[in-house]
Amino acid sequence: MSKTRVRYAPSPTGPQHVGGIRTALYNYLFAKKLGGDIILRIEDTDQSRFVEGAEEYIIESVNWCGFDFDEGVHKGGAYGPYKQSERKDIYIKYSQQLINEGKAYYAFDTPEELKAKRIEAEVEKSTFKYDYLTRGSMRNSIVLSADETQKLLEDKVPYTVRFKMEPGQNIIVDDMIRGKVRFNSSELDDKIIFKSDGMPTYHLANIVDDHLMKISHVIRGEEWLPSSPLHIALYQSFGWDIPKFAHLPLLLKPTGKGKLSKRDGDAGGFPVFPIEWKDSQTGDVSKGYREEGYYPGAFLNIMALLGWNPGTEEEIFNLKELVEIFDIKKVGKSGAKFDPDKARWFNQQYLSKMPNEEIAEEIKLDLEKREIFTSVDLFAVAVQMKERVAFVKDIYSSAKYFFETPTEFDAKIVRKKWKDQSSQIVKGLIEVFESVKEFKADFIEDGFKKYLNEKELGFGAAMISLRLSITGTGGGPSLFNIAEIIGKQETLKRMRENPERINDLKT
Ligand code: GLU
């Protein structure tokens, strides 16, 4: 059996959104499971839509996720060049071959003539289609004599090359996900395969390259399914083997209604791009998962489960595990809803399993960015917080009290829980805290409990009063651990000063 070779073939028209990354990943998983290769091919035949930096963006995004291509623009390979704009001569040759064999033809219709046809059809409440029914009434090399055509070509009259779609054929796309999808060629038009600007269209370039690059499986987004009968007809015209197809389900908005777009991300406050993208024209910045603080492994895991699942309850997989269990047949047919909350959940799962040393280092960097320099033991903070947040950057926002004396106190908790006797309780505890044998969570807790017993004070009321005084909040990890981490001096300082501040808030 020949080697499995797949390709990811993006057009560099802007940043690849998560859907593109998922396509690249599924191609990678599919190939690697079968010991095959994945190729990165840049499909830049539409020069008018070319965006500077888009190609580099794709490579950087995929590399950030933790995988790479075996061949491509960035690393070469035996089937290059891997950029379509550098393969023009190849396409000219194949386009010419189809013309010579009568399977394609020159079309000299001007944009104005085509527009007139469209308007004419609209008046009759139909749509103009350049196909086997209409091609005989157009200005093309089927209608014109050989001499006339030759003359127009010599005069350099602009032309396109159209594929002559034969009617009455049943074209079957045998899709690995969808099964057999049938198309009637009479409903298809004569697509342009070569444009007047001297470049091929996507259709011709795509199939010529897939053939020459020995692509065995074409795995791409559902939006390309309608193009696949044309691709099959082109393969047949050349007499080439047809690769196997798989069309991946669309990524849908969180509501499930419609395709996921950048606008959904902006409105919902979540990125739809793997890494940040800055538009060089407008200066607009589109958020990226990387910059939002997602771990690459978590992002990869999110992508993998968008439309595929292994059929078990398990959801956490690294790349190696994914390669082992990925099965294209288990990819769903219907659109996959993008769930930003679930995305956060994945990151939380990864964060909670990270080594504390690494989290501590990340906290340090995060604090430095905020110009906060602290002497507290960040390893200990990591232990206390890693199960409680989805991102390291949230440690500061949800537990500032580790690094700063609180100056604000949760108003709602103060209103509900801070009672007349609260400051007395906290003050009474100062002596207890001062005299614990060692300022460690266990000893502090013992002292606290003994004092409560002696004074016959309720645990809940004493705890919330103390917590508000030390942290300014009503929740968080064990208060005794917090006290140990911020240290004796700082804890006592807060117990001395803050009850008054909270009292002031009540009045
Ligand atoms: N250039 C197409 C794109 O931008 C590739 C489609 C395909 O994979 O055939 O998605």
XYZ file of C-alpha atoms and ligand atoms in Angstrom:
517
model
C 0.000 0.000 0.000
C 1.297 3.460 -0.773
C 2.237 5.801 2.022
C -0.405 7.904 3.714
C 0.152 11.527 2.759
C -2.181 14.304 3.811
C -1.969 18.033 3.484
C -3.129 21.159 5.190
C -3.694 23.678 2.423
C -4.660 27.078 3.813
C -5.005 30.248 1.793
C -2.999 33.076 3.363
C -5.899 35.503 3.472
C -5.668 36.374 7.182
C -5.195 34.638 10.509
C -6.361 31.015 10.590
C -9.177 30.682 13.035
C -9.661 27.711 15.320
C -11.452 25.783 12.559
C -8.303 25.835 10.439
C -6.141 24.648 13.291
C -8.568 21.814 13.938
C -8.336 20.784 10.267
C -4.533 20.792 10.490
C -4.661 18.754 13.698
C -7.065 16.125 12.357
C -4.863 15.749 9.283
C -1.835 15.330 11.539
C -3.516 12.768 13.794
C -4.823 10.816 10.830
C -1.419 10.705 9.112
C 0.621 9.914 12.197
C -1.656 7.086 13.250
C -0.936 5.451 9.893
C 2.765 6.322 9.942
C 2.248 8.882 7.194
C 3.310 12.431 6.399
C 1.572 15.764 6.572
C 2.383 18.576 4.199
C 1.823 22.291 4.518
C 0.883 23.782 1.175
C 0.124 27.463 0.812
C -2.733 28.049 -1.624
C -2.129 31.630 -2.668
C -3.629 31.631 -6.146
C -5.933 34.495 -5.232
C -3.313 37.235 -5.094
C -5.904 39.911 -4.405
C -6.660 38.334 -1.033
C -3.061 37.739 0.019
C -2.309 39.029 3.509
C 1.229 39.664 4.659
C 2.234 37.528 7.613
C -0.623 35.015 7.286
C 1.711 32.202 6.246
C 4.070 32.742 9.181
C 1.046 32.964 11.462
C -0.111 29.471 10.437
C 3.278 27.924 11.125
C 3.694 29.703 14.442
C 0.192 28.682 15.578
C 0.641 25.038 14.724
C 4.079 24.945 16.322
C 2.715 26.569 19.463
C 0.139 23.764 19.697
C 3.015 21.319 19.694
C 3.076 19.724 16.272
C 4.604 20.403 12.885
C 4.456 19.404 9.232
C 6.867 16.970 7.596
C 7.162 18.981 4.396
C 6.139 22.476 3.500
C 6.991 26.056 2.707
C 9.037 26.374 5.887
C 11.076 23.186 5.564
C 11.079 22.078 1.952
C 10.680 18.471 0.854
C 10.764 16.276 -2.208
C 7.524 17.587 -3.716
C 8.096 21.349 -3.617
C 7.698 24.151 -4.188
C 4.924 24.175 -1.584
C 3.552 27.566 -2.454
C 1.154 27.688 -5.392
C 2.314 31.085 -6.641
C 5.681 29.416 -7.295
C 4.108 26.613 -9.345
C 2.422 28.660 -12.088
C 4.166 26.878 -14.966
C 2.944 23.518 -13.749
C -0.693 24.617 -13.818
C -0.369 26.191 -17.264
C 0.801 22.853 -18.599
C -2.149 20.935 -17.128
C -4.689 23.536 -18.145
C -3.306 23.342 -21.690
C -3.557 19.564 -21.634
C -7.286 19.737 -20.831
C -7.834 22.316 -23.579
C -5.983 20.181 -26.109
C -8.080 17.176 -25.192
C -11.335 19.150 -25.494
C -12.047 18.862 -21.753
C -11.657 22.560 -21.130
C -12.066 25.640 -23.306
C -11.144 29.300 -23.623
C -13.871 31.732 -22.620
C -13.543 35.301 -23.897
C -16.724 36.668 -22.333
C -16.078 40.046 -20.761
C -17.217 40.852 -17.199
C -19.855 43.144 -18.749
C -21.214 40.384 -20.970
C -21.438 38.009 -18.032
C -23.152 40.633 -15.943
C -25.707 41.225 -18.696
C -26.475 37.487 -18.748
C -26.976 37.486 -15.009
C -29.329 40.422 -15.126
C -31.249 38.828 -17.999
C -31.710 35.674 -15.921
C -32.750 37.628 -12.832
C -35.514 39.290 -14.828
C -36.820 35.818 -15.592
C -36.439 34.911 -11.927
C -33.695 32.415 -12.539
C -29.955 32.341 -12.038
C -27.464 32.403 -14.836
C -25.232 29.379 -14.968
C -22.348 28.945 -17.407
C -22.968 25.296 -18.158
C -23.771 22.721 -20.846
C -27.070 24.495 -21.561
C -25.658 27.994 -21.978
C -22.077 27.506 -23.140
C -23.257 27.285 -26.761
C -24.500 30.864 -26.645
C -21.373 32.390 -25.132
C -18.119 33.707 -26.568
C -15.801 30.753 -26.171
C -13.620 28.371 -28.132
C -16.462 25.837 -28.381
C -18.579 28.324 -30.308
C -15.842 30.199 -32.171
C -13.876 28.657 -35.004
C -10.294 27.569 -34.392
C -9.051 30.562 -36.395
C -11.172 33.021 -34.522
C -9.934 31.635 -31.227
C -6.358 31.742 -32.427
C -6.752 35.358 -33.481
C -8.171 36.391 -30.094
C -5.319 34.631 -28.328
C -2.744 36.340 -30.562
C -4.400 39.700 -29.949
C -4.025 39.003 -26.235
C -7.730 39.400 -25.581
C -8.226 38.455 -21.922
C -9.682 35.009 -21.407
C -10.378 32.445 -18.750
C -10.231 28.686 -19.113
C -13.369 26.812 -18.145
C -13.748 23.138 -17.385
C -16.297 21.483 -19.649
C -18.521 19.674 -17.175
C -20.191 16.795 -18.976
C -23.885 16.534 -18.044
C -25.778 13.434 -17.002
C -23.139 11.851 -14.832
C -23.628 10.589 -11.336
C -20.604 11.757 -9.354
C -20.123 10.033 -6.021
C -17.935 11.483 -3.306
C -17.034 8.598 -1.039
C -16.495 10.460 2.198
C -14.868 8.787 5.208
C -17.211 10.672 7.551
C -20.367 11.086 5.487
C -20.429 7.945 3.393
C -21.445 8.251 -0.249
C -22.545 11.747 -1.235
C -24.085 11.884 -4.703
C -24.066 14.751 -7.178
C -25.615 15.054 -10.627
C -23.150 16.692 -12.997
C -26.004 18.333 -14.962
C -26.454 20.618 -11.988
C -22.840 21.739 -11.970
C -21.495 24.660 -13.963
C -18.388 25.025 -16.119
C -16.055 26.344 -13.445
C -13.163 28.600 -14.297
C -9.933 26.695 -13.811
C -7.588 29.365 -15.110
C -8.068 33.080 -14.599
C -7.336 36.013 -16.856
C -4.554 37.129 -14.489
C -2.495 34.106 -15.508
C -3.149 32.206 -12.303
C -5.082 28.975 -11.909
C -8.124 28.921 -9.658
C -8.140 26.989 -6.431
C -9.831 24.003 -8.083
C -7.193 23.294 -10.699
C -4.187 24.105 -8.525
C -5.578 22.055 -5.657
C -6.084 18.858 -7.569
C -2.908 19.154 -9.637
C -0.921 19.592 -6.441
C -2.718 16.835 -4.576
C -1.856 14.543 -7.472
C 1.773 15.623 -7.867
C 2.369 15.652 -4.123
C 0.951 12.129 -3.911
C -1.774 13.048 -1.441
C -3.676 9.930 -0.415
C -6.373 11.521 1.774
C -7.990 14.940 1.565
C -9.293 16.016 4.972
C -10.827 19.487 4.916
C -13.745 21.592 6.081
C -17.345 20.862 5.122
C -17.502 24.061 3.092
C -15.462 22.295 0.395
C -17.885 19.408 -0.049
C -19.779 21.168 -2.892
C -16.458 21.548 -4.761
C -15.567 17.900 -4.517
C -17.652 16.616 -7.486
C -15.775 19.100 -9.679
C -12.506 17.866 -8.207
C -13.479 14.277 -8.924
C -14.445 15.176 -12.484
C -11.052 16.855 -12.900
C -9.199 13.810 -11.578
C -11.155 11.646 -13.982
C -10.366 13.945 -16.900
C -6.672 13.594 -16.209
C -7.042 9.862 -15.593
C -5.549 10.173 -12.114
C -6.304 8.198 -8.955
C -8.792 9.947 -6.714
C -7.707 10.487 -3.101
C -10.040 9.532 -0.254
C -12.059 12.405 1.147
C -13.241 13.473 4.589
C -15.194 16.677 5.095
C -15.080 17.899 8.685
C -18.157 19.389 10.356
C -18.438 23.146 10.656
C -17.592 24.886 13.909
C -20.717 26.577 15.196
C -21.345 29.533 17.464
C -21.841 28.729 21.178
C -25.600 28.993 20.569
C -25.338 26.394 17.807
C -26.913 28.825 15.337
C -24.554 29.560 12.467
C -20.847 29.397 11.779
C -18.403 30.497 14.465
C -16.928 33.861 13.526
C -14.564 36.452 14.912
C -17.582 38.531 15.869
C -18.845 35.764 18.192
C -15.494 35.811 19.933
C -15.544 39.581 20.333
C -19.102 39.506 21.662
C -18.536 36.550 23.984
C -15.107 37.657 25.187
C -13.300 34.543 23.982
C -10.668 34.184 21.260
C -11.404 32.442 17.982
C -7.742 32.527 16.969
C -4.931 30.327 18.282
C -2.481 33.201 18.750
C -2.859 36.942 18.699
C -3.119 38.631 15.309
C -2.487 42.242 14.611
C -3.966 43.599 11.422
C -1.189 45.614 9.811
C -3.674 47.835 7.933
C -6.131 48.724 10.665
C -4.017 47.967 13.740
C -6.913 45.854 15.060
C -5.820 43.165 17.462
C -7.620 39.815 17.514
C -7.187 37.887 20.731
C -5.364 34.572 20.785
C -5.567 31.572 23.075
C -1.834 31.744 23.690
C -1.949 35.324 24.943
C -5.067 34.636 27.018
C -2.981 32.230 29.085
C -4.073 28.884 27.667
C -1.564 26.065 27.805
C -0.741 24.685 24.362
C -1.673 21.181 25.511
C -5.067 22.391 26.712
C -5.703 24.239 23.455
C -4.733 21.173 21.438
C -7.063 19.070 23.565
C -9.910 21.530 22.972
C -9.316 21.417 19.215
C -9.200 17.615 19.176
C -12.607 17.325 20.803
C -14.360 19.769 18.501
C -16.377 17.336 16.454
C -14.601 14.150 17.483
C -14.641 12.069 20.629
C -13.262 8.655 21.410
C -16.674 7.324 22.445
C -15.706 7.171 26.138
C -16.111 9.582 29.037
C -12.437 10.463 28.956
C -11.592 13.938 27.667
C -8.006 14.711 28.607
C -5.465 13.566 26.031
C -2.015 14.645 25.013
C -0.829 14.612 21.410
C 0.691 11.139 21.616
C -2.486 9.671 23.074
C -4.557 11.432 20.437
C -2.461 9.914 17.665
C -3.138 6.489 19.131
C -6.882 6.779 19.533
C -7.940 9.192 16.791
C -10.424 7.657 14.396
C -11.760 9.736 11.520
C -14.874 7.564 11.397
C -15.816 8.876 14.830
C -15.871 12.479 13.622
C -19.459 13.752 13.686
C -21.382 14.793 10.597
C -23.217 17.691 12.135
C -21.707 21.000 13.190
C -19.654 21.156 16.392
C -20.728 23.816 18.851
C -17.886 25.849 20.284
C -18.230 26.115 24.054
C -15.988 28.792 25.598
C -16.759 27.612 29.162
C -15.633 24.142 28.277
C -12.458 25.640 26.817
C -11.733 27.286 30.185
C -12.482 24.000 31.905
C -9.835 22.286 29.813
C -7.251 24.847 30.823
C -8.254 24.422 34.459
C -7.647 20.677 34.131
C -4.190 21.260 32.705
C -3.317 23.905 35.274
C -4.310 21.674 38.171
C -1.928 18.992 36.914
C 1.062 21.260 36.353
C 4.077 20.909 38.664
C 3.953 23.513 41.435
C 7.458 24.778 40.618
C 6.329 25.689 37.107
C 3.173 27.379 38.318
C 5.237 29.302 40.880
C 7.502 30.523 38.083
C 4.499 31.605 36.031
C 3.002 33.440 38.999
C 6.311 35.239 39.444
C 6.316 36.368 35.819
C 2.686 37.432 36.019
C 3.389 39.489 39.135
C 6.459 41.060 37.572
C 4.312 42.181 34.657
C 2.078 43.863 37.205
C 5.162 45.333 38.885
C 4.528 43.413 42.056
C 7.600 42.031 43.792
C 6.828 39.773 46.681
C 8.736 37.603 49.104
C 5.885 35.143 49.743
C 6.511 31.517 48.901
C 4.958 31.212 45.435
C 5.234 27.441 45.463
C 2.894 27.466 48.466
C 0.551 29.877 46.657
C 0.535 27.508 43.665
C -0.447 24.586 45.909
C -3.336 26.553 47.379
C -4.635 28.066 44.149
C -4.097 25.645 41.275
C -7.426 23.890 41.718
C -9.289 27.148 42.083
C -8.566 29.082 38.892
C -8.501 28.359 35.177
C -5.481 30.577 34.446
C -2.388 31.614 36.356
C -3.224 35.264 35.702
C -6.477 34.737 37.656
C -4.506 33.922 40.795
C -3.685 37.560 41.255
C -7.181 38.806 40.544
C -8.905 36.273 42.775
C -6.328 36.143 45.585
C -4.537 39.502 45.723
C -4.336 39.096 49.477
C -1.333 36.800 49.102
C 0.669 39.702 47.761
C -0.922 42.884 49.077
C -2.575 44.057 52.271
C -6.267 44.334 51.412
C -7.552 47.848 51.091
C -10.981 46.808 49.921
C -13.433 44.489 51.619
C -16.198 42.537 49.927
C -19.149 44.843 50.592
C -21.807 42.169 50.339
C -20.085 39.859 52.818
C -19.386 42.759 55.164
C -23.046 43.726 55.103
C -24.240 40.211 55.746
C -21.582 38.717 57.971
C -19.688 41.441 59.837
C -21.415 41.744 63.184
C -20.983 44.057 66.144
C -18.805 41.512 67.941
C -16.682 40.700 64.853
C -13.860 43.101 65.548
C -13.750 41.947 69.176
C -13.317 38.351 68.045
C -10.498 39.259 65.670
C -8.774 41.368 68.306
C -9.079 38.548 70.825
C -7.402 36.221 68.403
C -4.366 38.490 67.997
C -2.879 37.252 71.236
C -3.552 33.651 70.278
C -1.840 34.072 66.919
C 1.072 35.898 68.516
C 1.780 33.068 70.862
C 1.437 29.990 68.607
C 4.464 27.738 68.904
C 5.361 28.031 65.259
C 3.531 30.135 62.720
C 2.342 27.122 60.754
C -1.193 26.374 59.554
C -1.719 23.442 61.962
C -0.595 25.316 65.034
C -2.574 28.393 64.077
C -5.668 26.282 63.548
C -5.224 24.573 66.938
C -4.854 27.876 68.710
C -7.880 29.280 66.888
C -10.085 26.324 67.820
C -8.993 26.308 71.450
C -9.752 29.986 71.776
C -13.205 29.486 70.274
C -13.922 26.673 72.737
C -12.781 28.695 75.682
C -14.857 31.700 74.739
C -17.754 29.586 73.478
C -17.695 31.293 70.109
C -19.251 29.852 66.964
C -16.778 28.647 64.304
C -18.552 30.153 61.299
C -18.903 33.675 62.645
C -15.328 33.777 63.948
C -13.950 32.390 60.718
C -15.661 34.862 58.412
C -14.657 37.793 60.623
C -11.067 36.668 60.559
C -11.140 35.937 56.831
C -12.550 39.349 56.012
C -9.883 40.984 58.139
C -6.998 39.042 56.636
C -8.103 38.728 53.015
C -10.908 41.226 52.434
C -12.947 38.425 50.855
C -15.455 35.823 51.911
C -13.893 32.762 50.281
C -10.704 31.101 49.140
C -8.331 28.427 50.372
C -7.852 27.533 54.034
C -7.339 30.711 56.002
C -4.697 29.057 58.167
C -2.681 28.245 55.096
C -3.063 31.800 53.868
C -1.861 33.097 57.231
C 1.174 30.827 57.152
C 2.041 31.943 53.611
C 1.755 35.677 54.209
C 3.607 35.240 57.519
C 3.105 36.151 61.133
C 3.943 39.809 60.948
C 1.678 40.534 58.004
C -1.186 38.442 59.421
C -1.058 40.243 62.745
C -0.802 43.620 61.074
C -3.984 42.907 59.114
C -5.756 41.628 62.254
C -4.826 44.810 64.087
C -5.652 47.325 61.397
C -8.462 45.927 59.289
C -11.332 45.424 61.777
C -11.467 49.204 62.223
C -11.563 49.732 58.480
C -14.399 47.253 58.139
C -16.282 48.883 61.021
C -15.965 52.193 59.215
C -17.564 50.617 56.169
C -20.568 49.534 58.210
C -21.312 53.000 59.547
N -7.171 26.571 0.137
C -8.337 25.947 0.691
C -8.626 26.625 2.029
O -8.305 27.733 2.171
C -8.066 24.483 0.870
C -9.250 23.598 0.767
C -8.790 22.174 0.643
O -8.216 21.697 1.634
O -8.943 21.603 -0.408
O -9.181 26.079 2.941
